[in-house]
CSV table of C-alpha atoms in Angstrom, one decimal:
chain,number,residue,atom,x,y,z
A,1,GLU,CA,-14.7,46.8,77.9
A,2,VAL,CA,-14.5,43.5,76.0
A,3,VAL,CA,-10.9,43.1,76.7
A,4,GLU,CA,-11.4,43.8,80.5
A,5,LEU,CA,-14.3,41.3,80.5
A,6,LEU,CA,-12.1,38.6,79.0
A,7,LYS,CA,-9.3,39.3,81.4
A,8,LYS,CA,-11.6,38.8,84.4
A,9,SER,CA,-13.1,35.6,83.0
A,10,ALA,CA,-12.0,32.3,84.8
A,11,ASP,CA,-12.0,30.2,81.7
A,12,ARG,CA,-13.3,30.0,78.1
A,13,GLN,CA,-16.8,29.0,78.9
A,14,ASP,CA,-17.0,31.7,81.6
A,15,ALA,CA,-15.9,34.3,78.9
A,16,ILE,CA,-18.6,33.0,76.5
A,17,ASP,CA,-21.3,33.3,79.2
A,18,LYS,CA,-20.3,36.8,80.1
A,19,LEU,CA,-20.2,38.0,76.5
A,20,THR,CA,-23.6,36.6,75.7
A,21,GLU,CA,-25.1,38.1,78.8
A,22,ARG,CA,-23.5,41.6,78.6
A,23,PHE,CA,-23.8,42.2,74.8
A,24,LEU,CA,-26.8,40.0,74.1
A,25,LEU,CA,-24.8,37.9,71.6
A,26,SER,CA,-25.4,34.3,70.4
A,27,GLU,CA,-23.0,31.6,71.5
A,28,LYS,CA,-21.5,31.5,67.9
A,29,GLN,CA,-20.9,35.3,68.0
A,30,ALA,CA,-19.2,35.0,71.4
A,31,VAL,CA,-16.9,32.2,70.1
A,32,ALA,CA,-16.0,34.3,67.1
A,33,ILE,CA,-14.9,37.1,69.4
A,34,LEU,CA,-12.8,34.7,71.5
A,35,GLU,CA,-11.0,33.5,68.3
A,36,MET,CA,-10.1,37.1,67.2
A,37,ARG,CA,-6.6,38.3,67.6
A,38,LEU,CA,-6.2,40.9,70.3
A,39,GLN,CA,-5.4,43.7,67.9
A,40,ARG,CA,-8.8,43.3,66.2
A,41,LEU,CA,-10.5,44.0,69.5
A,42,THR,CA,-8.7,47.3,70.0
A,43,GLY,CA,-9.7,50.6,68.7
A,44,LEU,CA,-7.3,50.3,65.7
A,45,GLU,CA,-9.8,48.0,64.0
A,46,VAL,CA,-13.0,49.8,64.9
A,47,GLU,CA,-12.8,52.0,61.8
A,48,LYS,CA,-12.2,49.1,59.5
A,49,ILE,CA,-15.0,47.1,61.0
A,50,ASN,CA,-17.4,50.1,60.6
A,51,GLU,CA,-16.3,50.4,56.9
A,52,GLU,CA,-17.0,46.7,56.4
A,53,LEU,CA,-20.3,47.0,58.1
A,54,GLU,CA,-21.3,49.9,55.9
A,55,GLN,CA,-20.2,48.0,52.8
A,56,LYS,CA,-22.3,45.0,53.7
A,57,ARG,CA,-25.3,47.2,54.3
A,58,ALA,CA,-24.8,48.8,50.9
A,59,GLU,CA,-24.6,45.3,49.3
A,60,ILE,CA,-27.8,44.3,51.0
A,61,ARG,CA,-29.6,47.4,49.7
A,62,GLU,CA,-28.3,46.7,46.1
A,63,PHE,CA,-29.4,43.0,46.3
A,64,LYS,CA,-32.9,44.1,47.5
A,65,ARG,CA,-33.1,46.6,44.6
A,66,ILE,CA,-32.1,43.9,42.0
A,67,LEU,CA,-34.5,41.3,43.4
A,68,GLY,CA,-37.3,43.9,43.4
A,69,SER,CA,-36.8,44.8,39.7
A,70,GLU,CA,-37.2,42.3,36.8
A,71,ASP,CA,-35.4,44.7,34.4
A,72,ALA,CA,-32.4,44.8,36.8
A,73,VAL,CA,-32.2,41.0,36.9
A,74,LYS,CA,-32.3,40.8,33.0
A,75,GLU,CA,-29.7,43.5,32.7
A,76,ILE,CA,-27.3,41.6,34.9
A,77,ILE,CA,-27.9,38.3,33.0
A,78,VAL,CA,-27.2,40.0,29.7
A,79,GLN,CA,-24.0,41.5,31.1
A,80,GLU,CA,-22.7,38.2,32.5
A,81,LEU,CA,-23.5,36.3,29.3
A,82,THR,CA,-21.7,39.0,27.2
A,83,GLU,CA,-18.6,38.6,29.4
A,84,ILE,CA,-18.7,34.8,29.0
A,85,LYS,CA,-19.0,35.2,25.2
A,86,GLU,CA,-16.1,37.6,24.9
A,87,ARG,CA,-13.9,35.4,27.1
A,88,TYR,CA,-14.7,31.9,25.8
A,89,SER,CA,-16.3,32.2,22.4
A,90,THR,CA,-14.5,30.4,19.5
A,91,PRO,CA,-15.6,29.8,15.9
A,92,ARG,CA,-17.8,26.7,15.5
A,93,ARG,CA,-15.7,23.7,14.5
A,94,SER,CA,-18.6,21.3,13.7
A,95,GLU,CA,-21.0,21.7,10.7
A,96,LEU,CA,-24.7,21.3,11.2
A,97,SER,CA,-26.3,19.3,8.4
A,98,TYR,CA,-29.7,17.9,7.8
A,99,ASP,CA,-28.4,15.2,5.3
A,100,TYR,CA,-28.7,11.7,6.7
A,101,SER,CA,-26.5,8.8,5.7
A,102,GLU,CA,-26.2,5.3,7.2
A,103,ILE,CA,-22.9,4.7,8.9
A,104,ASN,CA,-20.9,1.8,7.4
A,105,ILE,CA,-18.8,-0.4,9.6
A,106,ALA,CA,-15.8,0.1,7.3
A,107,ASP,CA,-15.9,3.9,8.1
A,108,LEU,CA,-15.1,2.9,11.7
A,109,ILE,CA,-12.1,0.7,10.9
A,110,ASP,CA,-8.6,2.1,10.1
A,111,LYS,CA,-7.3,1.3,6.6
A,112,GLU,CA,-4.2,-0.8,7.3
A,113,ASP,CA,-2.0,-2.9,5.0
A,114,ILE,CA,-2.3,-6.6,5.9
A,115,VAL,CA,-0.9,-10.0,4.8
A,116,VAL,CA,-3.6,-12.6,4.1
A,117,SER,CA,-2.7,-16.3,4.1
A,118,MET,CA,-4.8,-19.4,3.5
A,119,THR,CA,-3.7,-23.0,3.8
A,120,HIS,CA,-4.5,-26.0,1.5
A,121,GLY,CA,-6.6,-27.4,4.4
A,122,GLY,CA,-8.8,-24.2,4.5
A,123,TYR,CA,-7.5,-22.1,7.4
A,124,ILE,CA,-7.3,-18.4,6.8
A,125,LYS,CA,-6.0,-15.4,8.8
A,126,ARG,CA,-4.6,-11.9,8.5
A,127,LEU,CA,-1.6,-10.1,10.0
A,128,PRO,CA,-0.5,-6.5,9.8
A,129,VAL,CA,2.2,-6.2,7.1
A,130,ALA,CA,4.5,-4.6,9.7
A,131,GLU,CA,4.8,-8.0,11.3
A,132,TYR,CA,7.0,-9.0,8.4
A,133,ARG,CA,10.1,-6.9,9.0
A,134,SER,CA,12.6,-6.2,6.2
A,135,GLN,CA,15.7,-8.5,6.2
A,136,ARG,CA,19.0,-8.5,4.5
A,137,ARG,CA,19.5,-10.9,1.5
A,138,GLY,CA,20.1,-14.4,2.8
A,139,GLY,CA,18.0,-13.8,6.0
A,140,MET,CA,16.2,-16.7,7.6
A,141,GLY,CA,12.7,-15.2,7.2
A,142,VAL,CA,9.8,-15.5,9.6
A,143,THR,CA,7.0,-17.9,10.1
A,144,ALA,CA,4.0,-16.8,8.2
A,145,HIS,CA,1.4,-19.5,9.1
A,146,LYS,CA,1.5,-22.3,11.7
A,147,ALA,CA,0.0,-25.2,9.7
A,148,LYS,CA,-0.3,-28.8,10.5
A,149,GLU,CA,2.3,-31.3,9.2
A,150,ASP,CA,-0.2,-32.4,6.5
A,151,ASP,CA,-1.1,-28.8,5.5
A,152,PHE,CA,0.7,-25.8,3.9
A,153,VAL,CA,0.1,-22.2,2.8
A,154,GLU,CA,-1.5,-22.2,-0.6
A,155,HIS,CA,-2.6,-18.6,-1.0
A,156,ILE,CA,-0.7,-15.6,0.4
A,157,PHE,CA,-0.9,-11.9,-0.7
A,158,VAL,CA,-0.7,-8.3,0.5
A,159,SER,CA,-4.1,-6.5,0.9
A,160,ASN,CA,-5.6,-4.0,3.2
A,161,THR,CA,-8.5,-4.0,5.7
A,162,HIS,CA,-10.8,-2.1,3.3
A,163,GLN,CA,-10.1,-4.2,0.2
A,164,ASP,CA,-12.6,-6.7,-1.2
A,165,LEU,CA,-11.4,-10.3,-1.5
A,166,MET,CA,-13.2,-12.7,-3.8
A,167,PHE,CA,-13.3,-16.4,-3.1
A,168,PHE,CA,-14.2,-19.0,-5.8
A,169,THR,CA,-15.2,-22.5,-5.0
A,170,ASN,CA,-15.1,-25.8,-6.9
A,171,LEU,CA,-18.9,-25.6,-7.3
A,172,GLY,CA,-18.7,-22.3,-9.3
A,173,LYS,CA,-19.8,-19.9,-6.6
A,174,ALA,CA,-18.2,-16.6,-5.7
A,175,PHE,CA,-18.1,-15.1,-2.2
A,176,THR,CA,-16.7,-11.7,-1.1
A,177,MET,CA,-15.3,-10.4,2.2
A,178,LYS,CA,-13.6,-7.3,3.3
A,179,GLY,CA,-10.1,-7.6,4.6
A,180,TYR,CA,-11.1,-6.6,8.1
A,181,GLU,CA,-13.6,-9.5,8.2
A,182,ILE,CA,-10.8,-12.1,8.1
A,183,PRO,CA,-9.8,-12.8,11.7
A,184,GLU,CA,-6.5,-11.4,12.8
A,185,ALA,CA,-4.1,-13.9,14.4
A,186,SER,CA,-0.5,-14.3,15.4
A,187,LYS,CA,2.2,-15.6,13.1
A,188,THR,CA,2.3,-18.9,14.9
A,189,SER,CA,-1.5,-19.4,14.7
A,190,ARG,CA,-3.3,-21.6,12.2
A,191,GLY,CA,-6.0,-19.1,11.8
A,192,ARG,CA,-9.7,-19.8,11.4
A,193,ALA,CA,-11.4,-22.5,9.2
A,194,ILE,CA,-12.9,-20.8,6.1
A,195,ILE,CA,-16.1,-22.9,6.5
A,196,ASN,CA,-16.8,-20.7,9.6
A,197,LEU,CA,-16.6,-17.5,7.5
A,198,LEU,CA,-18.3,-18.6,4.2
A,199,GLN,CA,-21.6,-20.4,3.8
A,200,LEU,CA,-20.1,-23.5,2.1
A,201,VAL,CA,-22.1,-26.7,1.5
A,202,PRO,CA,-20.6,-30.2,2.2
A,203,GLY,CA,-18.1,-31.0,-0.5
A,204,GLU,CA,-17.5,-27.4,-1.4
A,205,LYS,CA,-14.0,-25.9,-1.1
A,206,VAL,CA,-12.2,-22.7,-2.0
A,207,GLN,CA,-10.1,-23.1,-5.2
A,208,THR,CA,-8.9,-19.5,-5.7
A,209,VAL,CA,-8.7,-16.2,-3.7
A,210,LEU,CA,-8.4,-12.9,-5.6
A,211,PRO,CA,-7.8,-9.5,-4.0
A,212,LEU,CA,-10.0,-7.1,-6.1
A,213,PRO,CA,-8.6,-3.7,-7.3
A,214,GLU,CA,-10.4,-0.4,-6.5
A,215,GLU,CA,-10.7,0.5,-10.1
A,216,ARG,CA,-12.8,-2.3,-11.7
A,217,GLU,CA,-13.8,-0.6,-15.0
A,218,GLY,CA,-12.5,-2.7,-17.9
A,219,ARG,CA,-11.4,-5.6,-15.7
A,220,TYR,CA,-12.6,-9.2,-16.2
A,221,LEU,CA,-12.8,-12.5,-14.4
A,222,VAL,CA,-11.8,-15.6,-16.5
A,223,LEU,CA,-12.9,-18.9,-15.1
A,224,ALA,CA,-12.0,-22.4,-16.2
A,225,THR,CA,-13.6,-25.8,-15.5
A,226,ARG,CA,-12.3,-29.3,-15.3
A,227,ASP,CA,-14.1,-30.4,-18.5
A,228,GLY,CA,-12.5,-27.6,-20.6
A,229,LEU,CA,-15.0,-24.7,-20.4
A,230,ILE,CA,-13.7,-21.2,-20.2
A,231,LYS,CA,-15.7,-18.0,-19.6
A,232,LYS,CA,-14.9,-14.3,-19.3
A,233,THR,CA,-17.3,-12.1,-17.3
A,234,PRO,CA,-16.9,-8.3,-16.6
A,235,LEU,CA,-15.9,-7.8,-12.9
A,236,SER,CA,-18.8,-5.3,-12.6
A,237,GLU,CA,-21.2,-8.3,-12.7
A,238,PHE,CA,-20.1,-9.2,-9.2
A,239,ALA,CA,-20.7,-5.8,-7.7
A,240,SER,CA,-23.1,-7.0,-5.0
A,241,ILE,CA,-22.7,-10.5,-3.5
A,242,LYS,CA,-24.7,-11.6,-0.5
A,243,ARG,CA,-23.4,-13.7,2.3
A,244,ASN,CA,-24.6,-17.0,0.7
A,245,GLY,CA,-22.5,-16.3,-2.4
A,246,LYS,CA,-23.4,-15.8,-6.1
A,247,ILE,CA,-23.2,-18.2,-9.1
A,248,ALA,CA,-20.0,-17.3,-11.1
A,249,ILE,CA,-20.3,-20.0,-13.8
A,250,LYS,CA,-22.8,-22.8,-14.6
A,251,PHE,CA,-21.6,-26.2,-15.8
A,252,ALA,CA,-22.9,-29.7,-16.2
A,253,GLU,CA,-23.1,-32.2,-13.4
A,254,GLY,CA,-19.8,-33.8,-12.7
A,255,ASP,CA,-17.8,-30.7,-13.8
A,256,GLU,CA,-16.1,-28.3,-11.4
A,257,LEU,CA,-14.3,-25.0,-11.4
A,258,ILE,CA,-10.5,-25.4,-11.3
A,259,GLU,CA,-9.2,-21.8,-11.5
A,260,ALA,CA,-10.2,-18.1,-11.7
A,261,VAL,CA,-7.9,-15.3,-12.8
A,262,LEU,CA,-8.3,-11.5,-13.0
A,263,THR,CA,-7.5,-10.0,-16.4
A,264,SER,CA,-7.3,-6.6,-18.1
A,265,GLY,CA,-9.1,-7.7,-21.3
A,266,GLU,CA,-5.9,-7.6,-23.3
A,267,ASP,CA,-3.9,-10.4,-21.5
A,268,GLN,CA,-2.7,-13.8,-22.8
A,269,LEU,CA,-3.8,-17.1,-21.2
A,270,ILE,CA,-2.4,-20.5,-21.0
A,271,MET,CA,-4.2,-23.7,-20.2
A,272,ALA,CA,-3.1,-27.3,-19.8
A,273,SER,CA,-4.8,-30.7,-19.8
A,274,SER,CA,-4.0,-33.9,-17.9
A,275,GLU,CA,-2.9,-35.6,-21.2
A,276,GLY,CA,0.0,-33.1,-21.3
A,277,TYR,CA,-1.2,-30.6,-24.0
A,278,SER,CA,-1.2,-26.9,-23.4
A,279,ILE,CA,-2.6,-24.0,-25.4
A,280,ARG,CA,-1.6,-20.3,-25.2
A,281,PHE,CA,-4.1,-17.8,-26.7
A,282,ARG,CA,-5.2,-14.2,-26.4
A,283,GLU,CA,-7.9,-13.3,-23.9
A,284,SER,CA,-9.6,-11.4,-26.7
A,285,ASP,CA,-10.5,-14.8,-28.3
A,286,ILE,CA,-13.1,-15.2,-25.5
A,287,ARG,CA,-16.3,-13.1,-25.9
A,288,PRO,CA,-17.5,-11.6,-22.6
A,289,THR,CA,-20.7,-13.2,-21.3
A,290,GLY,CA,-23.0,-12.9,-18.3
A,291,ARG,CA,-22.4,-14.2,-14.9
A,292,THR,CA,-24.7,-17.3,-15.3
A,293,ALA,CA,-23.5,-18.3,-18.7
A,294,MET,CA,-21.8,-21.7,-19.1
A,295,GLY,CA,-18.7,-20.6,-21.1
A,296,VAL,CA,-17.1,-21.9,-24.3
A,297,LYS,CA,-14.6,-24.6,-25.2
A,298,SER,CA,-11.0,-23.7,-24.3
A,299,MET,CA,-9.2,-26.6,-26.1
A,300,ARG,CA,-10.0,-29.9,-27.7
A,301,LEU,CA,-9.8,-32.7,-25.1
A,302,PRO,CA,-9.5,-36.3,-26.0
A,303,GLU,CA,-11.8,-38.8,-24.2
A,304,GLY,CA,-10.8,-39.3,-20.5
A,305,ALA,CA,-8.6,-36.1,-20.3
A,306,HIS,CA,-9.4,-33.0,-18.2
A,307,MET,CA,-8.1,-29.5,-17.7
A,308,VAL,CA,-5.6,-29.1,-14.9
A,309,ALA,CA,-4.5,-25.4,-15.1
A,310,LEU,CA,-5.3,-21.9,-16.2
A,311,ALA,CA,-2.8,-18.9,-15.9
A,312,VAL,CA,-2.3,-15.4,-17.1
A,313,VAL,CA,1.1,-15.2,-18.9
A,314,HIS,CA,3.3,-12.5,-20.5
A,315,ASP,CA,6.3,-12.6,-22.7
A,316,GLY,CA,9.4,-13.8,-20.9
A,317,CYS,CA,7.8,-15.4,-17.9
A,318,GLU,CA,8.7,-18.9,-16.6
A,319,LEU,CA,6.3,-21.9,-16.4
A,320,LEU,CA,6.5,-24.9,-14.2
A,321,THR,CA,5.1,-28.3,-15.2
A,322,ILE,CA,4.7,-31.2,-12.8
A,323,THR,CA,3.6,-34.7,-13.6
A,324,THR,CA,1.6,-37.2,-11.5
A,325,HIS,CA,4.8,-39.3,-10.9
A,326,GLY,CA,6.8,-36.4,-9.5
A,327,TYR,CA,8.7,-35.2,-12.6
A,328,GLY,CA,8.9,-31.5,-13.4
A,329,LYS,CA,10.8,-28.7,-15.1
A,330,ARG,CA,10.9,-25.0,-15.7
A,331,SER,CA,10.6,-23.6,-19.2
A,332,SER,CA,10.1,-20.2,-20.9
A,333,VAL,CA,6.6,-19.3,-22.0
A,334,ASP,CA,8.2,-18.3,-25.3
A,335,ASP,CA,8.5,-22.1,-26.0
A,336,TYR,CA,4.7,-22.2,-26.1
A,337,PRO,CA,3.5,-20.8,-29.4
A,338,LEU,CA,0.5,-18.4,-29.5
A,339,GLN,CA,-2.5,-20.1,-31.0
A,340,GLY,CA,-6.2,-19.6,-31.4
A,341,ARG,CA,-8.7,-20.8,-28.7
A,342,ALA,CA,-10.3,-24.2,-29.0
A,343,GLY,CA,-7.3,-25.8,-30.8
A,344,LYS,CA,-5.5,-29.0,-29.8
A,345,GLY,CA,-2.5,-27.2,-28.4
A,346,VAL,CA,1.1,-28.5,-28.1
A,347,LYS,CA,2.8,-30.9,-25.9
A,348,ALA,CA,4.0,-29.4,-22.6
A,349,GLY,CA,6.6,-32.1,-22.2
A,350,VAL,CA,7.2,-35.8,-22.5
A,351,PHE,CA,4.6,-37.9,-20.7
A,352,ASN,CA,4.8,-41.6,-20.5
A,353,GLU,CA,4.5,-44.5,-18.1
A,354,LYS,CA,7.6,-43.4,-16.3
A,355,THR,CA,6.6,-39.7,-15.8
A,356,GLY,CA,2.9,-40.1,-15.6
A,357,ALA,CA,0.3,-37.5,-16.8
A,358,LEU,CA,0.5,-33.8,-16.4
A,359,ALA,CA,-0.6,-32.8,-12.8
A,360,GLY,CA,-0.3,-29.0,-13.0
A,361,LEU,CA,1.2,-26.0,-14.7
A,362,LYS,CA,2.0,-22.7,-12.9
A,363,VAL,CA,3.6,-19.4,-13.7
A,364,ILE,CA,6.5,-19.1,-11.2
A,365,PRO,CA,7.7,-15.7,-9.9
A,366,ALA,CA,11.1,-15.3,-8.2
A,367,ASP,CA,11.8,-16.5,-4.7
A,368,THR,CA,9.0,-19.1,-4.8
A,369,ASP,CA,8.7,-22.6,-3.3
A,370,ILE,CA,6.7,-25.4,-4.9
A,371,MET,CA,4.4,-27.5,-2.7
A,372,MET,CA,3.4,-30.9,-4.1
A,373,ILE,CA,0.9,-33.2,-2.4
A,374,THR,CA,0.1,-36.8,-3.3
A,375,ASP,CA,-3.2,-38.7,-3.1
A,376,GLY,CA,-1.8,-40.3,0.1
A,377,GLY,CA,-1.4,-36.9,1.8
A,378,ILE,CA,2.4,-36.7,1.5
A,379,ILE,CA,3.8,-33.2,0.9
A,380,ILE,CA,7.1,-32.1,-0.4
A,381,ARG,CA,8.4,-28.5,-0.6
A,382,VAL,CA,11.0,-27.6,-3.3
A,383,GLN,CA,12.6,-24.3,-4.1
A,384,ALA,CA,11.6,-23.4,-7.7
A,385,ASP,CA,15.1,-22.0,-8.6
A,386,GLU,CA,16.6,-25.5,-7.9
A,387,ILE,CA,14.4,-27.1,-10.5
A,388,SER,CA,16.2,-27.4,-13.9
A,389,LYS,CA,15.2,-25.1,-16.7
A,390,LEU,CA,14.7,-27.1,-19.8
A,391,GLY,CA,12.9,-26.8,-23.2
A,392,ARG,CA,9.2,-27.3,-23.5
A,393,ALA,CA,9.4,-30.6,-25.3
A,394,THR,CA,11.4,-32.4,-22.6
A,395,GLN,CA,10.8,-34.9,-19.9
A,396,GLY,CA,12.2,-32.9,-16.9
A,397,VAL,CA,13.8,-34.3,-13.8
A,398,ARG,CA,12.4,-36.2,-10.8
A,399,ILE,CA,11.5,-33.8,-8.1
A,400,MET,CA,9.6,-36.2,-5.7
A,401,LYS,CA,10.0,-39.9,-5.3
A,402,LEU,CA,6.7,-41.5,-4.6
A,403,LYS,CA,6.1,-44.4,-2.3
A,404,GLY,CA,4.3,-47.3,-4.0
A,405,ASP,CA,3.5,-47.9,-7.7
A,406,SER,CA,0.0,-46.4,-7.3
A,407,ALA,CA,0.8,-43.1,-5.6
A,408,LYS,CA,0.6,-40.0,-7.6
A,409,VAL,CA,0.8,-36.2,-7.3
A,410,VAL,CA,-2.7,-34.7,-7.3
A,411,SER,CA,-2.1,-31.0,-6.5
A,412,ILE,CA,0.6,-28.3,-6.7
A,413,ALA,CA,0.7,-24.9,-5.2
A,414,LEU,CA,3.1,-21.9,-5.0
A,415,THR,CA,4.2,-20.4,-1.7
A,416,PRO,CA,6.9,-17.8,-0.7
A,417,HIS,CA,10.3,-19.2,-0.3
A,418,GLU,CA,11.6,-20.1,3.2
A,419,GLU,CA,15.1,-21.0,4.0
A,420,GLU,CA,15.5,-24.5,5.4
A,421,GLU,CA,18.3,-26.8,6.4
A,422,PRO,CA,19.2,-28.9,3.3
A,423,GLU,CA,18.9,-32.7,3.7
A,424,GLU,CA,21.8,-34.8,2.4
A,425,THR,CA,20.5,-37.6,0.2
A,426,PRO,CA,22.3,-39.8,-2.2
A,427,ALA,CA,21.9,-39.0,-5.9
A,428,GLU,CA,19.8,-41.4,-7.8
A,429,THR,CA,20.6,-43.2,-11.0
A,430,GLU,CA,19.5,-42.3,-14.5
A,431,GLY,CA,20.6,-38.7,-13.9
A,432,GLU,CA,17.5,-38.0,-11.7
A,433,ALA,CA,17.2,-35.5,-8.8
A,434,PRO,CA,17.5,-36.7,-5.2
A,435,ALA,CA,14.2,-37.9,-3.7
A,436,ALA,CA,14.0,-35.1,-1.2
A,437,GLU,CA,13.3,-31.4,-1.1
A,438,GLY,CA,15.3,-29.8,-3.9
A,439,ALA,CA,15.8,-30.5,-7.5
A,440,ALA,CA,18.5,-32.3,-9.4
A,441,PRO,CA,20.7,-31.8,-12.4
A,442,SER,CA,18.8,-31.9,-15.6
A,443,GLU,CA,18.3,-35.3,-17.3
A,444,THR,CA,18.8,-36.0,-20.9
A,445,GLU,CA,16.2,-34.0,-22.8
A,446,THR,CA,13.7,-36.3,-24.5
A,447,PRO,CA,11.9,-34.6,-27.4
A,448,ALA,CA,8.1,-34.5,-27.1
A,449,GLU,CA,5.8,-35.2,-30.0
A,450,GLU,CA,3.7,-32.2,-31.1
């Protein structure tokens, strides 16, 4: 009947009107019949439609039964949750704990090896150690720090982002920072001024930077002042340092800290004075004292002299001595006899009107350059291996030619060696070295007076 009705309809709308009128259907139901394929309107589909109708009626009866019974609802909920558990449950991976601990910022930062460098002018930065790729012997190296022409890298060492770094100033204060607190910068960047990181007062400057070991039991800090005091303090005394620093040593007005070194308690130390005397003694000669103590006498100083150097030494190492008039030499530490603390010491070379006074003494490792700066701000860089190795009681060779009779070397520092184009300069008379970067053949050794 439906098929006949559709065949006699003039158009779609006419078919919809006839279906709704004949079978009392809604417009949507009539449209649904029009969209059926012809085979579904034949008797072949009647049985299937009747089965579907009966199924829907059965579902309706079941849903009504469930909605009418609270127990049936709960039974279905339990069944569905059980199926979810069996399908998706896995052992707990987290651990529930009622213990509370404060989160430290270091816990959120990866432990990474870094290279820390700081210039004479007080600029500091860090780089990942991977930035310094391995090179073959004789390679040209890479730039480590972009310093101004009147500045140079004075401290450089390998550390990590979690390691404590200790800074000592000329006023005898100690500051600490974690490696990650030092700003990261590129190889060509100057870095950041240290005064923006440490609470320094006017006239205060960093003299020494020490990376601290994780194991600090039995380790000591040895500090030396310009007026000849020396003090040994257990490293444990510096366990907690606030942002404004902590007093590391007390001294009289006019004195200042010149150096700080980390020791094992069984090391040997060497110190040198501006008058040219040096003294090598055992660290055990210094009794450990508290952090605020003033220290004891390191060596006898004549009137007008002051200390210029402190270093940890071991048998067989090499020492470098530089004078205020630009003379210097390398010599073996074995040339410096082991003595008791507070003695007069021995001459570290020949010092006269020509050479000037002793400006500094350093232990020099391999592949090191020497940076020398004058009171006029002139800097020269010399490869340590090019400086003649002579006996302790000798004058040395000229390393730097100074401009003017009043100019003098006021500071020396060690920095990693960098290859540079050699400058050709005529050799000087008196068997001295050329007055440019590089050292000269050794001069005639002049014995020093003990």
